[in-house]
């Protein structure tokens, strides 16, 4: 899963610093660090704020055990209808249970803010006594049941997720109505759920802990125009006389209650089969042509993971759906994954950023998290660390080791960033202050990197056989980290407590200072390793398998392996007949560590030129003080990151020597990032010939990232040409691209473009209304009185409509206020007084017709900060302009 509490941060700060330092004065839009940030998603950088994680106190009273199981939840059957107006769920639940071990005469269920109407035992009409405190439902059974007896409770209830008294520690509804009254333009009506961590008990009664599982069926009665989705297979879909339809979904294999889901909305659905398993791709109707590409490579991923694990995909279907205003990046609900709307992209956006990493992440969960589940949130990395490593495995298979290792570098940066921000914690953390705080770069990034180290330590064959054993022996159960360790020990025959203790159960990571000294006389290489990590968070030295690679002047690579298990380790490699050109202390590029090696610039240059892997070469070039000797080589590198690096190193002096190469890269490079950077560099050389290049690229470009750079460049050289191209692009543009184009239109003198702005004001999501309002105000500042009259009429109509959101009304009134200001600033004339009187009259009409006193006050004095607080999201930036985060 990918929670929304993400810290967005920069991938390569050193590169960005060098870019900003070397770039000539910007001729086009200033590119800043924020332009290279990740979309709000997944999985990669999930650093919670310190207050979300909370203080970690290792006293016995703060220990977080797995939930005690008094009964086994066998089956959950739900029959649900929805009160859209009040945002309530009208439910009937049938829960089949039996005592876990001891006899039972009392059942407690998690049920948050319900109205309990009645409870009976199936087969009886006699009501059962219960106590309810709006959190826990305690049911007194009419008799005691032994562990061999099953019984079924029938509970009629109304769930009221929006009436829950949400505390600072619990801000989730569990079930969400989107545009519940249909009044929000640009926003579809939807219902969706988000169960993790323990929020599904806000829409059905259950045992809401990850160490329980049951089979499930859900009947959803909805308006006939809606599609539905839930876990398992759709076994019936029946129309009702009242214009509704009841869909019956059945999940035949047991899974944890937090993985139950449902979604309701108007969707386009694509279907296909893979190994007799139905695949479903749900997207909003405008994205229908791109449905399968949005959920990139799903069938191939299913085959790859099934074969790699030697464990076939275990569930009966695989569906993927997007929802609006999701409070997460994505969620791996069993067989029915929910994605944030940001994955919905057209071909231009998919060229910039395919969705591979997030699709792979959620799919890999179906083995690690869904089939085998962490028994408590303390063990969350057994879900999320594996899912993150699933991303690495996919990239390695599909795109090669360079792409995978680049991804791992991003993971490392994310983890280190979190440690620097909020401090370290054990990856398996039984003393966490907040279960939500467990969704961080320790559970995700560090967990995945630990698995990578384990893979390199035991070898590929043992690693994947151990995973197969772990899955096979623990299928459909909840586990803690010891089960993973035992699977590896049973496979390899080696006691691995040392590895699991230091990486999963202790906090921190090694920080290594490495010194190489070659003895010309004795022909020995002395390698000194100092573990300099904090002794408070890491009181003992790490046990580190070291794989030293010595690269000799003739290119020969000599591997020496040894162990470093002390704060100071000195290893002497004998009979090294000549001084190595350079050495690598992390020869397999798998250590989760910060490494500082005493290498000269000459050695770093040799390392880049002799490097055989992404990390070997990349770590050399970022430390090279003079990049000039390697620029030609970097520009020819097959992996795009190096080509991007090379362009970022070009300064005023060197760039002029690479004009032809930059033109070639801008036009022909297969990667959009490289094309965009090359074009940006050419534009900033202030050569008007680039104007023609910008036009050519706009005519042929398949990436919005590059198109944005070309439009910005064209705008600098010829605003009218930029506007002409923007008009061509606008009709088929994505919402993100539309917003970018509006920035260009805002500078136009073409009054006909006002119609586009009016359309945006009427239809853009209310959460984004402030941005478009500001651009419209800029556009209108120097326009004619006749246009002012037309705009005033349109905005008055918008502001006085009953079924319009508060934010949109205030924004429309704000446009009229700005018109009054513009008119008052102009020279006196009869026409001025006439139009001014008209606009003021219309503004008075708005305030007169508005019955809501609060809105009327804000119309008179718009408070944009207050409007911003109404879930306004930051306008998307060039999120893939320099560095793709995968």
Short mmCIF file of N, CA, C and O in Angstrom, two decimals, residues 467-540:
data_model
loop_
_atom_site.label_atom_id
_atom_site.label_comp_id
_atom_site.label_asym_id
_atom_site.label_seq_id
_atom_site.Cartn_x
_atom_site.Cartn_y
_atom_site.Cartn_z
N UNK A 467 11.97 -18.11 -0.84
CA UNK A 467 10.71 -17.40 -0.94
C UNK A 467 9.57 -18.36 -1.27
O UNK A 467 8.46 -18.23 -0.74
N UNK A 468 9.85 -19.31 -2.16
CA UNK A 468 8.84 -20.31 -2.50
C UNK A 468 8.44 -21.10 -1.25
O UNK A 468 7.25 -21.33 -0.99
N UNK A 469 9.45 -21.50 -0.48
CA UNK A 469 9.19 -22.25 0.76
C UNK A 469 8.36 -21.42 1.74
O UNK A 469 7.41 -21.91 2.36
N UNK A 470 8.73 -20.17 1.89
CA UNK A 470 8.03 -19.25 2.78
C UNK A 470 6.56 -19.11 2.39
O UNK A 470 5.67 -19.17 3.24
N UNK A 471 6.31 -18.97 1.10
CA UNK A 471 4.93 -18.84 0.63
C UNK A 471 4.16 -20.14 0.80
O UNK A 471 3.01 -20.15 1.25
N UNK A 472 4.78 -21.22 0.43
CA UNK A 472 4.10 -22.52 0.48
C UNK A 472 3.76 -22.91 1.91
O UNK A 472 2.64 -23.38 2.19
N UNK A 473 4.68 -22.70 2.82
CA UNK A 473 4.47 -23.13 4.21
C UNK A 473 3.56 -22.19 4.98
O UNK A 473 3.00 -22.59 6.01
N UNK A 474 3.42 -20.97 4.54
CA UNK A 474 2.66 -19.98 5.30
C UNK A 474 1.45 -19.43 4.55
O UNK A 474 0.88 -18.43 4.97
N UNK A 475 1.09 -20.07 3.43
CA UNK A 475 -0.03 -19.57 2.63
C UNK A 475 -1.30 -19.45 3.46
O UNK A 475 -1.61 -20.33 4.28
N UNK A 476 -1.99 -18.33 3.29
CA UNK A 476 -3.25 -18.04 3.96
C UNK A 476 -3.11 -18.00 5.48
O UNK A 476 -4.01 -18.37 6.22
N UNK A 477 -1.94 -17.53 5.93
CA UNK A 477 -1.73 -17.35 7.36
C UNK A 477 -1.07 -15.99 7.60
O UNK A 477 -0.61 -15.33 6.67
N UNK A 478 -1.02 -15.62 8.87
CA UNK A 478 -0.31 -14.42 9.29
C UNK A 478 1.04 -14.82 9.84
O UNK A 478 1.18 -15.86 10.50
N UNK A 479 2.05 -14.01 9.58
CA UNK A 479 3.42 -14.39 9.93
C UNK A 479 4.14 -13.23 10.63
O UNK A 479 3.73 -12.08 10.55
N UNK A 480 5.22 -13.58 11.31
CA UNK A 480 6.17 -12.61 11.80
C UNK A 480 7.52 -12.92 11.17
O UNK A 480 7.68 -13.93 10.47
N UNK A 481 8.50 -12.11 11.44
CA UNK A 481 9.75 -12.18 10.69
C UNK A 481 10.48 -13.51 10.89
O UNK A 481 11.23 -13.94 10.02
N UNK A 482 10.25 -14.17 12.00
CA UNK A 482 10.95 -15.44 12.23
C UNK A 482 10.55 -16.51 11.23
O UNK A 482 11.36 -17.39 10.90
N UNK A 483 9.33 -16.46 10.74
CA UNK A 483 8.93 -17.43 9.72
C UNK A 483 9.72 -17.23 8.43
O UNK A 483 10.09 -18.20 7.76
N UNK A 484 10.00 -15.99 8.09
CA UNK A 484 10.83 -15.73 6.93
C UNK A 484 12.25 -16.24 7.16
O UNK A 484 12.84 -16.89 6.29
N UNK A 485 12.78 -15.96 8.34
CA UNK A 485 14.14 -16.44 8.65
C UNK A 485 14.21 -17.96 8.57
O UNK A 485 15.15 -18.52 7.98
N UNK A 486 13.23 -18.64 9.14
CA UNK A 486 13.28 -20.10 9.15
C UNK A 486 13.17 -20.68 7.74
O UNK A 486 13.78 -21.72 7.45
N UNK A 487 12.42 -20.02 6.86
CA UNK A 487 12.35 -20.50 5.48
C UNK A 487 13.72 -20.44 4.83
O UNK A 487 14.11 -21.35 4.08
N UNK A 488 14.46 -19.37 5.10
CA UNK A 488 15.81 -19.26 4.55
C UNK A 488 16.77 -20.24 5.22
O UNK A 488 17.63 -20.83 4.55
N UNK A 489 16.63 -20.44 6.51
CA UNK A 489 17.51 -21.39 7.19
C UNK A 489 17.23 -22.82 6.76
O UNK A 489 18.17 -23.62 6.57
N UNK A 490 15.95 -23.15 6.57
CA UNK A 490 15.61 -24.51 6.12
C UNK A 490 16.13 -24.76 4.71
O UNK A 490 16.48 -25.91 4.36
N UNK A 491 16.19 -23.72 3.90
CA UNK A 491 16.67 -23.87 2.53
C UNK A 491 18.19 -23.94 2.47
O UNK A 491 18.75 -24.78 1.76
N UNK A 492 18.85 -23.02 3.19
CA UNK A 492 20.32 -22.91 3.08
C UNK A 492 21.09 -23.74 4.09
O UNK A 492 22.27 -24.01 3.89
N UNK A 493 20.43 -24.14 5.18
CA UNK A 493 21.13 -24.85 6.24
C UNK A 493 21.98 -23.98 7.12
O UNK A 493 22.72 -24.48 7.97
N UNK A 494 21.87 -22.67 6.97
CA UNK A 494 22.71 -21.73 7.72
C UNK A 494 21.88 -20.97 8.74
O UNK A 494 20.76 -20.54 8.45
N UNK A 495 22.42 -20.80 9.94
CA UNK A 495 21.78 -19.96 10.95
C UNK A 495 21.92 -18.49 10.52
O UNK A 495 23.03 -17.98 10.37
N UNK A 496 20.82 -17.84 10.33
CA UNK A 496 20.82 -16.47 9.82
C UNK A 496 20.32 -15.47 10.85
O UNK A 496 19.95 -14.35 10.50
N UNK A 497 20.34 -15.86 12.13
CA UNK A 497 19.92 -14.92 13.16
C UNK A 497 20.73 -13.63 13.11
O UNK A 497 20.18 -12.55 13.31
N UNK A 498 22.03 -13.75 12.84
CA UNK A 498 22.88 -12.56 12.81
C UNK A 498 22.39 -11.55 11.77
O UNK A 498 22.38 -10.35 12.00
N UNK A 499 21.96 -12.06 10.61
CA UNK A 499 21.51 -11.17 9.54
C UNK A 499 20.16 -10.55 9.91
O UNK A 499 19.96 -9.32 9.80
N UNK A 500 19.20 -11.37 10.33
CA UNK A 500 17.86 -10.87 10.62
C UNK A 500 17.86 -9.95 11.83
O UNK A 500 17.13 -8.96 11.87
N UNK A 501 18.68 -10.27 12.84
CA UNK A 501 18.72 -9.41 14.03
C UNK A 501 19.20 -8.01 13.69
O UNK A 501 18.60 -7.01 14.10
N UNK A 502 20.32 -7.93 12.96
CA UNK A 502 20.91 -6.60 12.75
C UNK A 502 20.14 -5.77 11.74
O UNK A 502 20.10 -4.54 11.84
N UNK A 503 19.50 -6.41 10.77
CA UNK A 503 18.83 -5.64 9.74
C UNK A 503 17.35 -5.42 10.02
O UNK A 503 16.80 -4.36 9.70
N UNK A 504 16.69 -6.41 10.60
CA UNK A 504 15.25 -6.26 10.86
C UNK A 504 14.94 -5.77 12.27
O UNK A 504 13.99 -5.03 12.47
N UNK A 505 15.72 -6.22 13.26
CA UNK A 505 15.35 -5.96 14.65
C UNK A 505 16.16 -4.86 15.31
O UNK A 505 15.80 -4.40 16.39
N UNK A 506 17.27 -4.45 14.71
CA UNK A 506 18.04 -3.32 15.22
C UNK A 506 17.85 -2.12 14.30
O UNK A 506 17.45 -2.26 13.15
N UNK A 507 18.15 -0.96 14.81
CA UNK A 507 17.95 0.25 14.02
C UNK A 507 19.26 0.68 13.37
O UNK A 507 20.34 0.22 13.73
N UNK A 508 19.14 1.59 12.42
CA UNK A 508 20.31 2.20 11.81
C UNK A 508 20.88 1.43 10.65
O UNK A 508 20.33 0.43 10.18
N UNK A 509 22.03 1.88 10.21
CA UNK A 509 22.71 1.30 9.06
C UNK A 509 24.21 1.63 9.19
O UNK A 509 24.58 2.59 9.88
N UNK A 510 25.06 0.87 8.55
CA UNK A 510 26.50 1.17 8.64
C UNK A 510 26.88 2.41 7.85
O UNK A 510 26.34 2.67 6.77
N UNK A 511 27.80 3.17 8.42
CA UNK A 511 28.45 4.28 7.74
C UNK A 511 29.94 3.95 7.72
O UNK A 511 30.57 3.85 8.77
N UNK A 512 30.46 3.78 6.53
CA UNK A 512 31.81 3.23 6.38
C UNK A 512 32.77 4.28 5.83
O UNK A 512 32.47 4.97 4.84
N UNK A 513 33.90 4.39 6.50
CA UNK A 513 35.03 5.14 5.94
C UNK A 513 36.07 4.10 5.53
O UNK A 513 36.52 3.29 6.34
N UNK A 514 36.43 4.12 4.26
CA UNK A 514 37.30 3.08 3.71
C UNK A 514 38.58 3.71 3.18
O UNK A 514 38.53 4.71 2.45
N UNK A 515 39.70 3.13 3.57
CA UNK A 515 41.00 3.62 3.11
C UNK A 515 41.76 2.46 2.46
O UNK A 515 41.83 1.36 3.02
N UNK A 516 42.30 2.74 1.27
CA UNK A 516 43.11 1.76 0.55
C UNK A 516 44.57 2.23 0.57
O UNK A 516 44.86 3.40 0.27
N UNK A 517 45.46 1.33 0.91
CA UNK A 517 46.90 1.65 0.89
C UNK A 517 47.63 0.49 0.20
O UNK A 517 47.55 -0.67 0.65
N UNK A 518 48.34 0.82 -0.86
CA UNK A 518 49.09 -0.21 -1.60
C UNK A 518 50.57 -0.13 -1.22
O UNK A 518 51.17 0.95 -1.24
N UNK A 519 51.11 -1.29 -0.86
CA UNK A 519 52.52 -1.39 -0.47
C UNK A 519 53.32 -1.88 -1.68
O UNK A 519 53.24 -3.06 -2.06
N UNK A 520 54.07 -0.95 -2.33
CA UNK A 520 54.82 -1.31 -3.53
C UNK A 520 55.89 -2.36 -3.27
O UNK A 520 56.22 -3.15 -4.15
N UNK A 521 56.41 -2.35 -2.05
CA UNK A 521 57.51 -3.26 -1.74
C UNK A 521 56.97 -4.66 -1.46
O UNK A 521 57.42 -5.66 -2.05
N UNK A 522 55.98 -4.77 -0.55
CA UNK A 522 55.45 -6.07 -0.18
C UNK A 522 54.41 -6.59 -1.17
O UNK A 522 53.99 -7.74 -1.10
N UNK A 523 53.97 -5.72 -2.06
CA UNK A 523 52.94 -6.08 -3.03
C UNK A 523 51.63 -6.51 -2.34
O UNK A 523 50.97 -7.47 -2.73
N UNK A 524 51.32 -5.74 -1.32
CA UNK A 524 50.08 -5.99 -0.58
C UNK A 524 49.15 -4.79 -0.70
O UNK A 524 49.61 -3.65 -0.82
N UNK A 525 47.87 -5.05 -0.64
CA UNK A 525 46.88 -3.99 -0.55
C UNK A 525 46.25 -4.05 0.83
O UNK A 525 45.65 -5.07 1.20
N UNK A 526 46.37 -3.00 1.59
CA UNK A 526 45.77 -2.91 2.91
C UNK A 526 44.44 -2.14 2.81
O UNK A 526 44.42 -1.02 2.31
N UNK A 527 43.39 -2.78 3.26
CA UNK A 527 42.06 -2.17 3.22
C UNK A 527 41.60 -1.95 4.66
O UNK A 527 41.45 -2.91 5.42
N UNK A 528 41.39 -0.70 5.03
CA UNK A 528 40.93 -0.36 6.37
C UNK A 528 39.48 0.11 6.30
O UNK A 528 39.16 1.02 5.53
N UNK A 529 38.63 -0.52 7.09
CA UNK A 529 37.21 -0.18 7.11
C UNK A 529 36.85 0.27 8.51
O UNK A 529 37.05 -0.47 9.49
N UNK A 530 36.32 1.45 8.60
CA UNK A 530 35.90 2.01 9.89
C UNK A 530 34.39 2.19 9.87
O UNK A 530 33.85 2.89 9.01
N UNK A 531 33.70 1.51 10.80
CA UNK A 531 32.25 1.70 10.94
C UNK A 531 32.02 2.89 11.86
O UNK A 531 32.23 2.81 13.07
N UNK A 532 31.59 4.00 11.28
CA UNK A 532 31.50 5.26 12.02
C UNK A 532 30.07 5.64 12.41
O UNK A 532 29.83 6.75 12.87
N UNK A 533 29.12 4.72 12.24
CA UNK A 533 27.73 5.03 12.57
C UNK A 533 27.56 5.32 14.05
O UNK A 533 28.35 4.90 14.88
N UNK A 534 26.51 6.03 14.35
CA UNK A 534 26.19 6.45 15.71
C UNK A 534 26.14 5.26 16.65
O UNK A 534 25.47 4.26 16.39
N UNK A 535 26.81 5.37 17.77
CA UNK A 535 26.85 4.26 18.74
C UNK A 535 25.58 4.20 19.59
O UNK A 535 25.36 3.20 20.28
N UNK A 536 24.78 5.24 19.57
CA UNK A 536 23.54 5.22 20.36
C UNK A 536 22.48 4.38 19.65
O UNK A 536 21.90 3.47 20.23
N UNK A 537 22.22 4.70 18.38
CA UNK A 537 21.23 3.92 17.64
C UNK A 537 21.81 2.59 17.16
O UNK A 537 21.06 1.64 16.92
N UNK A 538 23.13 2.51 17.01
CA UNK A 538 23.80 1.27 16.57
C UNK A 538 24.92 0.95 17.57
O UNK A 538 26.09 1.21 17.29
N UNK A 539 24.59 0.43 18.73
CA UNK A 539 25.62 0.21 19.76
C UNK A 539 26.66 -0.83 19.38
O UNK A 539 27.80 -0.78 19.86
N UNK A 540 26.29 -1.79 18.53
CA UNK A 540 27.25 -2.82 18.12
C UNK A 540 27.57 -2.67 16.64
O UNK A 540 26.78 -2.11 15.87
#
